[in-house]
Coordinates of N, CA and C in Angstrom, one line a residue:
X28 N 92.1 127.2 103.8 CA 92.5 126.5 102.7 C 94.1 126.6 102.5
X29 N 94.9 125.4 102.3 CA 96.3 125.7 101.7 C 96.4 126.1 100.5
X30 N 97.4 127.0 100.6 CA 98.0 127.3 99.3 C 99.4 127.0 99.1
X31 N 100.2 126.2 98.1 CA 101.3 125.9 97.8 C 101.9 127.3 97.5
X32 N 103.3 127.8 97.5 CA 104.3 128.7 97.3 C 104.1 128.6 95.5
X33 N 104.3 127.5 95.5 CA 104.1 127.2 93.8 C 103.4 126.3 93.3
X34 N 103.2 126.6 92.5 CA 102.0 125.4 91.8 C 102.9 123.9 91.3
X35 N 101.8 122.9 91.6 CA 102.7 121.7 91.7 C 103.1 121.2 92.8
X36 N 103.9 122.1 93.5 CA 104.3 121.6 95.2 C 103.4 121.4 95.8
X37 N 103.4 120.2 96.7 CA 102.8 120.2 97.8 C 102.8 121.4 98.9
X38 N 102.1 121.4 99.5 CA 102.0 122.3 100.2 C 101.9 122.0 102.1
X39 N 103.1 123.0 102.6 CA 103.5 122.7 103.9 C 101.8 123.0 104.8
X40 N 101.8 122.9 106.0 CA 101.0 123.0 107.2 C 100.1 122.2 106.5
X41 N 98.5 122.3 107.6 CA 97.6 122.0 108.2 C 98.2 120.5 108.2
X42 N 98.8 120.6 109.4 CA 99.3 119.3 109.7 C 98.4 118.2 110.4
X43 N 98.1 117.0 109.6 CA 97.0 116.5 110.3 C 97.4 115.3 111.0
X44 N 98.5 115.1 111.1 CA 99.3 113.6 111.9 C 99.6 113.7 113.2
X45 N 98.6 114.9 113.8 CA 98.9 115.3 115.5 C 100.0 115.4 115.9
X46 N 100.5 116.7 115.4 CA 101.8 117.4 116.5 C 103.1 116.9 115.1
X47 N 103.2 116.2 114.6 CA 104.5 115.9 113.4 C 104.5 117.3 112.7
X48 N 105.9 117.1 112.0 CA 106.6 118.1 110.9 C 106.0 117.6 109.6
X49 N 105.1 116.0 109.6 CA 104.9 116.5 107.9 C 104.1 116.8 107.6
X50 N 104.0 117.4 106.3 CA 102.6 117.8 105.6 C 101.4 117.1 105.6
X51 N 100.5 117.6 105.3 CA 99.1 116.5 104.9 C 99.7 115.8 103.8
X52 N 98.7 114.8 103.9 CA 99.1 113.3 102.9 C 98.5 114.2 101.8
X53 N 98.1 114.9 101.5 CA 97.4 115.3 100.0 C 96.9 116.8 100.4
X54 N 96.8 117.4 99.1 CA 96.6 119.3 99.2 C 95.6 119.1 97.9
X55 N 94.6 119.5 98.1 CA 93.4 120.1 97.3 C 93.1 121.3 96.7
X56 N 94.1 122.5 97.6 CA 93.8 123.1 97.3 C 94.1 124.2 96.6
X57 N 93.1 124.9 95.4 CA 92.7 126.0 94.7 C 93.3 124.7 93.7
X58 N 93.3 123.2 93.5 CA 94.2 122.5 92.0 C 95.9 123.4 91.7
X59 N 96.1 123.5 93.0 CA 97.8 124.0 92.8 C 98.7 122.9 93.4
X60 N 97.9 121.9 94.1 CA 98.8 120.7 94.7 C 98.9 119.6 94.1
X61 N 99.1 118.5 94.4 CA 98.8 117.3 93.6 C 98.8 116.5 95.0
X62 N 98.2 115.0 94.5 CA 97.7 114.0 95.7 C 99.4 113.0 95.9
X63 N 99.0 112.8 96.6 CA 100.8 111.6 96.3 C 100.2 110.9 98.1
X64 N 100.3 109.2 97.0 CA 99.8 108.1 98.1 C 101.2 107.4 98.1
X65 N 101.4 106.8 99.2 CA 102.9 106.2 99.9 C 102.4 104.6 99.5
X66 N 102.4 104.2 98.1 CA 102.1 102.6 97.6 C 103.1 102.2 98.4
X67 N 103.9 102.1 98.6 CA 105.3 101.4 99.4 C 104.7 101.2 100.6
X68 N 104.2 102.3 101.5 CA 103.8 102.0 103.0 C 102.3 101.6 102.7
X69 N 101.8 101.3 101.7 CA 100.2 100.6 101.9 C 100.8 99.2 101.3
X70 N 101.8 99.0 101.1 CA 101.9 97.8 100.8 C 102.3 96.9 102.0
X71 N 103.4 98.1 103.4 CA 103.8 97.4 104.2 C 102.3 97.7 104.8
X72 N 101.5 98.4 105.2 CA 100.1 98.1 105.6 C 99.6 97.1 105.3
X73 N 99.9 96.5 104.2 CA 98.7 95.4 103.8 C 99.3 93.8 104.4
X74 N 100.4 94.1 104.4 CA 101.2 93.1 104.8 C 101.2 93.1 106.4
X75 N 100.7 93.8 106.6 CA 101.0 94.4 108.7 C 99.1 93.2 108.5
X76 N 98.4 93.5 108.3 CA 97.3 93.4 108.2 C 97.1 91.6 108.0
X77 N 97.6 91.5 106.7 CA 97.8 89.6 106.5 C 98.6 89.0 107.8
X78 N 99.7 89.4 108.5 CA 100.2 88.8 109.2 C 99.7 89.1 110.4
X79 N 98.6 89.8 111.2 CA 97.7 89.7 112.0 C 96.8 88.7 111.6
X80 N 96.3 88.7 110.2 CA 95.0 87.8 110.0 C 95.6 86.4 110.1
X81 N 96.8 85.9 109.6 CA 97.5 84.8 109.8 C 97.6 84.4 111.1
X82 N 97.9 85.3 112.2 CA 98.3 84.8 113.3 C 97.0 84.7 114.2
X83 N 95.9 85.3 114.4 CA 94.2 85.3 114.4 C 93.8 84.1 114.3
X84 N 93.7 83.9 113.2 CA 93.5 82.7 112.3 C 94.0 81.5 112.7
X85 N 95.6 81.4 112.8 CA 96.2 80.0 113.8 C 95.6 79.7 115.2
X86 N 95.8 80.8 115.5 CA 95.0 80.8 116.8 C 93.8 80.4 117.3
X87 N 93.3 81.2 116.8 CA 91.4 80.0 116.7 C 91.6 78.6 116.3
X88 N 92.6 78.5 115.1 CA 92.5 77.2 114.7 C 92.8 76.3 115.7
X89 N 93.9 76.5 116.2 CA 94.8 76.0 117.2 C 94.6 75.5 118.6
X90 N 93.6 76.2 118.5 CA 92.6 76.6 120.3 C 91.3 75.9 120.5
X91 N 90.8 75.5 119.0 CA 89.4 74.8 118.9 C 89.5 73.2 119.7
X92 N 90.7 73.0 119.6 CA 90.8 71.2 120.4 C 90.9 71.6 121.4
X93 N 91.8 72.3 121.5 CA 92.3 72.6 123.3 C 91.0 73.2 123.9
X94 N 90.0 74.1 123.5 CA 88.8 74.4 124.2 C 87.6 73.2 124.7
X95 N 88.1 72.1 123.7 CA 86.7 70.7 124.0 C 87.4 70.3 125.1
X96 N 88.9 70.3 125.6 CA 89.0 69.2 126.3 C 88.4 69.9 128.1
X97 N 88.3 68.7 129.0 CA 87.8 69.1 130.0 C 89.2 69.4 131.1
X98 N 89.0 70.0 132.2 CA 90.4 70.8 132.6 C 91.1 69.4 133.2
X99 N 90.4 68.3 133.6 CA 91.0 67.7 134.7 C 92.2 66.6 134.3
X100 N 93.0 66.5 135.0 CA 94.2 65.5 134.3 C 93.9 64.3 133.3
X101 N 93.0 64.1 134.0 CA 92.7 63.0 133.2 C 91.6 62.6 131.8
X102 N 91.2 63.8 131.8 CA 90.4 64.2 130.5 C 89.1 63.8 131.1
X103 N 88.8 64.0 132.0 CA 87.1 63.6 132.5 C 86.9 65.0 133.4
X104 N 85.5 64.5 133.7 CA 84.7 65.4 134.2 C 84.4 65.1 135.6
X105 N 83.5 66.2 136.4 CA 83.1 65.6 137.5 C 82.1 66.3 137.6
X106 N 80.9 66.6 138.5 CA 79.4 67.1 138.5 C 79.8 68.0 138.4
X107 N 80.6 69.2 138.9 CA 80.6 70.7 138.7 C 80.8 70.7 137.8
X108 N 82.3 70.0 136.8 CA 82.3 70.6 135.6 C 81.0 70.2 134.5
X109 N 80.8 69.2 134.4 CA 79.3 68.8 134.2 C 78.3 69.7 133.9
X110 N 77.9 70.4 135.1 CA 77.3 71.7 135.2 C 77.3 72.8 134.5
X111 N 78.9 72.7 134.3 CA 79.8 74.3 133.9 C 80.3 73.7 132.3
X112 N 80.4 72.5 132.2 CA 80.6 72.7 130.6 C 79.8 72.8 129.5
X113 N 78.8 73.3 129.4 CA 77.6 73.5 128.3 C 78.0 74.7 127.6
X114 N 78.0 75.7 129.5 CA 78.3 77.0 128.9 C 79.8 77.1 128.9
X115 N 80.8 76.7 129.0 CA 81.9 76.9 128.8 C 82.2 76.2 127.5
X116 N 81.5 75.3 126.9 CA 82.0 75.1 125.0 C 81.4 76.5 124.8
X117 N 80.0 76.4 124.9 CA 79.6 77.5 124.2 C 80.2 78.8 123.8
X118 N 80.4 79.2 125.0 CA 81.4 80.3 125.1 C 82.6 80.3 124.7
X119 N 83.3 79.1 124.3 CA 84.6 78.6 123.7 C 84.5 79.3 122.1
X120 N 83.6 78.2 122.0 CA 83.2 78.5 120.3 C 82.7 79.6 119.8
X121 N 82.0 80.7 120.7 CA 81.5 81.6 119.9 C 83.0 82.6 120.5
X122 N 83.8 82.4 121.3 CA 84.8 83.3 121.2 C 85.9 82.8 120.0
X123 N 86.2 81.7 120.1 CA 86.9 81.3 118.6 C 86.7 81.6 117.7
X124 N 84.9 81.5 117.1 CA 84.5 82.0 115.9 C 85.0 83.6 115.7
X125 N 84.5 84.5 117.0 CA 85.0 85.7 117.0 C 86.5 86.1 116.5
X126 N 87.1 85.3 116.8 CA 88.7 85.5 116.3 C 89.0 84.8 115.0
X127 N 88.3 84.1 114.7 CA 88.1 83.4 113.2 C 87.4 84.6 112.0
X128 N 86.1 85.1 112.4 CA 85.8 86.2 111.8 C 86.6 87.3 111.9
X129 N 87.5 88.0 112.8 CA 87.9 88.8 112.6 C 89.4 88.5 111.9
X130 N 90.0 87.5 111.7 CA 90.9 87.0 111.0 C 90.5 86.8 109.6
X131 N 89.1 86.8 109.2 CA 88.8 87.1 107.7 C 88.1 87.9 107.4
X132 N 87.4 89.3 108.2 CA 87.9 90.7 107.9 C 88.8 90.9 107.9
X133 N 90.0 90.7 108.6 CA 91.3 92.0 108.4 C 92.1 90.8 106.7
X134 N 91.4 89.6 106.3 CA 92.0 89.7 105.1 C 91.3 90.4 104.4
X135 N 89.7 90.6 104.0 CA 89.1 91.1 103.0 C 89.8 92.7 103.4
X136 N 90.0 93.5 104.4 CA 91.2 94.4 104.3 C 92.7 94.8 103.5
X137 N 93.2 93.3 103.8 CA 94.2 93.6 102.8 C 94.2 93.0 101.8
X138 N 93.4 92.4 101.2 CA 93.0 92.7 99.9 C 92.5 94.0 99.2
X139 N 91.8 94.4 100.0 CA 91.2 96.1 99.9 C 92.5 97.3 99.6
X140 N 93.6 97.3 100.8 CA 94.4 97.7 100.6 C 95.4 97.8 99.9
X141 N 95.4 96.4 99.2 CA 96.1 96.0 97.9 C 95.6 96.5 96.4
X142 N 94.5 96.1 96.4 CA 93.5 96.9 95.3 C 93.9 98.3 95.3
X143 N 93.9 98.8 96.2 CA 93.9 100.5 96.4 C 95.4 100.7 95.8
X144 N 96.2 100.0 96.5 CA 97.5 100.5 95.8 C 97.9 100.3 94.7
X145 N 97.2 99.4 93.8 CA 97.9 99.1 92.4 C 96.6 99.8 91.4
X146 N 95.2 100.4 92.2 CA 94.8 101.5 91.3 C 95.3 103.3 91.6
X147 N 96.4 103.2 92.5 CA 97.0 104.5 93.1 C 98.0 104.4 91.8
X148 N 99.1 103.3 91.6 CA 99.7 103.5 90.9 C 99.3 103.7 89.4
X149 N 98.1 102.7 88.8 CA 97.6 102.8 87.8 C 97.0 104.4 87.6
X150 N 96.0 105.2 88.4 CA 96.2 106.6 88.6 C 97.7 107.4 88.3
X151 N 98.3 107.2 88.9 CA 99.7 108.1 89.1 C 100.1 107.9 87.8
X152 N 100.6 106.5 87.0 CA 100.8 106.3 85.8 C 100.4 107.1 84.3
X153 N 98.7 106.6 84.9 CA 97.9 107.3 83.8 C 97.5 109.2 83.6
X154 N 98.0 109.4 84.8 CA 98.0 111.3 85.4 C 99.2 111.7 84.2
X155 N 100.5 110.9 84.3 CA 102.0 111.1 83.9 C 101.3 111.2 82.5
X156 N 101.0 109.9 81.9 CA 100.7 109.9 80.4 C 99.9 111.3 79.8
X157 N 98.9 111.2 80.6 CA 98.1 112.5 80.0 C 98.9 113.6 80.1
X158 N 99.6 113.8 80.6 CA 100.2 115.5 81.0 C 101.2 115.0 80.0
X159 N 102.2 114.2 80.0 CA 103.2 114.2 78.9 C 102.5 114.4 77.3
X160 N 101.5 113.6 77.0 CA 101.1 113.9 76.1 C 100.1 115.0 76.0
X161 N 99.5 115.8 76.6 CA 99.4 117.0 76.5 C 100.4 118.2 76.3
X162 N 101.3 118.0 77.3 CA 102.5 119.2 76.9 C 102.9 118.8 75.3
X163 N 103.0 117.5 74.9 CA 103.9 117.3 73.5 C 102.8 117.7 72.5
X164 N 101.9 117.7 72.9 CA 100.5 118.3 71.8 C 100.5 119.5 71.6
X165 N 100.5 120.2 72.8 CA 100.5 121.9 72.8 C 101.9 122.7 72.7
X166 N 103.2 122.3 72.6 CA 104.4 122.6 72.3 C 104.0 123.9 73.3
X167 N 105.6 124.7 73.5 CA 106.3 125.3 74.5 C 105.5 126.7 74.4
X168 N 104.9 127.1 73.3 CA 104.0 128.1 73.1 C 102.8 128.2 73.2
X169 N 102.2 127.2 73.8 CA 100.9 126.6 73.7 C 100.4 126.7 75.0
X170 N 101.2 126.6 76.0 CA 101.1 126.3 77.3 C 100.5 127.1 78.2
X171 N 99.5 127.7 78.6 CA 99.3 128.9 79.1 C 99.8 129.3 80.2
X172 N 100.3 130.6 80.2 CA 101.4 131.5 80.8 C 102.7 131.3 80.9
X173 N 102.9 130.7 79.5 CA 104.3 130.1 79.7 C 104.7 130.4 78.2
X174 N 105.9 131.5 77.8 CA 106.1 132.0 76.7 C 107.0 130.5 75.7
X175 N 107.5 131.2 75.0 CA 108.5 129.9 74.4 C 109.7 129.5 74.3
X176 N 110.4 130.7 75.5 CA 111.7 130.6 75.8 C 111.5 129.9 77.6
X177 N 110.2 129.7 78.0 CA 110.0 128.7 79.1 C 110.2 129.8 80.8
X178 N 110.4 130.9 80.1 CA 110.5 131.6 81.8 C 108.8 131.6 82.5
X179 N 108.0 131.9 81.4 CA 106.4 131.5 82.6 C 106.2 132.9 82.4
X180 N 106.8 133.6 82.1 CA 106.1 134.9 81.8 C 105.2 135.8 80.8
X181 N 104.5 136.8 80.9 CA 103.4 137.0 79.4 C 103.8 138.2 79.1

C-alpha cells in the first residue's frame, strides 16, 4: 500500500506506466491521497479517437464505389472475373462494413470519454465546494488535529 509523506500529496512509487518517473494516476491509499484525472489529456484522447473515427469512416465511405467496380480497363468482366466477383463484393462489403462499424464504436468512445471528463471536472468542482464549506463551518478550532493558531498540533 502507498503511503503519502503527507496527507493530501499524492504519493511517489508504485509506478504503473512501465519503467517512467511518474507516479500512479491516483493514490488510494489509507484516504491520505487524493485522485487527480488529466481532463486536458482526456480531452486530447477524445479528440485522438474522433479523428480516427473520421478518417475510418471516409474510408469505407470512399471505398464502397471503388470496391463494385470490376478491375479491367474497361469496366467489364470476363469469365474468371465472373467467377471471382460474387465473392469478392461480398468480401468488399463485409470488410467495409467492418471499418464502418468500427468508425462508430471509436465514436460512441469519444463520446464516452467526453462524458467522463466533464463528470471528472463536475467531481473535482463539487469535492472543492464541500471542503470549502466544511472548513468555513467548522472554523480553525474545529478541525481535527489542528489547533487555532494552524500549526496541526494538540
Amino acid at each position: 500500500m502507498i503511503k503519502s509523506e503527507n496527507p493530501g500529496e499524492d504519493a511517489s512509487g508504485d509506478d504503473r506506466s512501465g519503467g517512467g518517473s511518474r507516479p500512479a494516476p491516483f493514490n488510494l491509499g489509507d484516504g491520505s491521497g487524493r485522485i487527480s484525472v488529466d481532463t486536458d489529456q482526456l480531452n486530447r484522447g477524445a479528440a485522438g479517437f474522433e479523428s480516427a473515427a473520421d478518417r475510418f469512416r471516409h474510408y469505407a465511405n470512399s471505398n464502397r464505389e471503388l470496391a463494385s467496380y470490376a478491375p479491367l480497363p474497361s469496366g467489364e468482366g470476363d469469365e474468371s472475373w465472373n467467377a471471382f466477383a460474387p465473392k469478392y463484393y461480398k468480401r468488399s462489403e463485409e470488410y467495409l462494413n467492418g471499418l464502418a462499424g468500427l468508425a462508430k464504436a471509436m465514436g460512441i468512445i469519444t463520446t464516452s470519454v467526453k462524458q467522463f471528463r466533464v463528470f471528472c471536472v463536475g467531481t473535482e468542482a463539487n469535492a472543492t465546494d464541500i471542503s470549502l464549506k466544511l472548513k468555513d463551518a467548522m472554523g480553525p478550532g474545529n478541525v481535527p488535529g489542528q489547533q487555532p493558531d494552524g500549526d496541526g498540533r494538540r
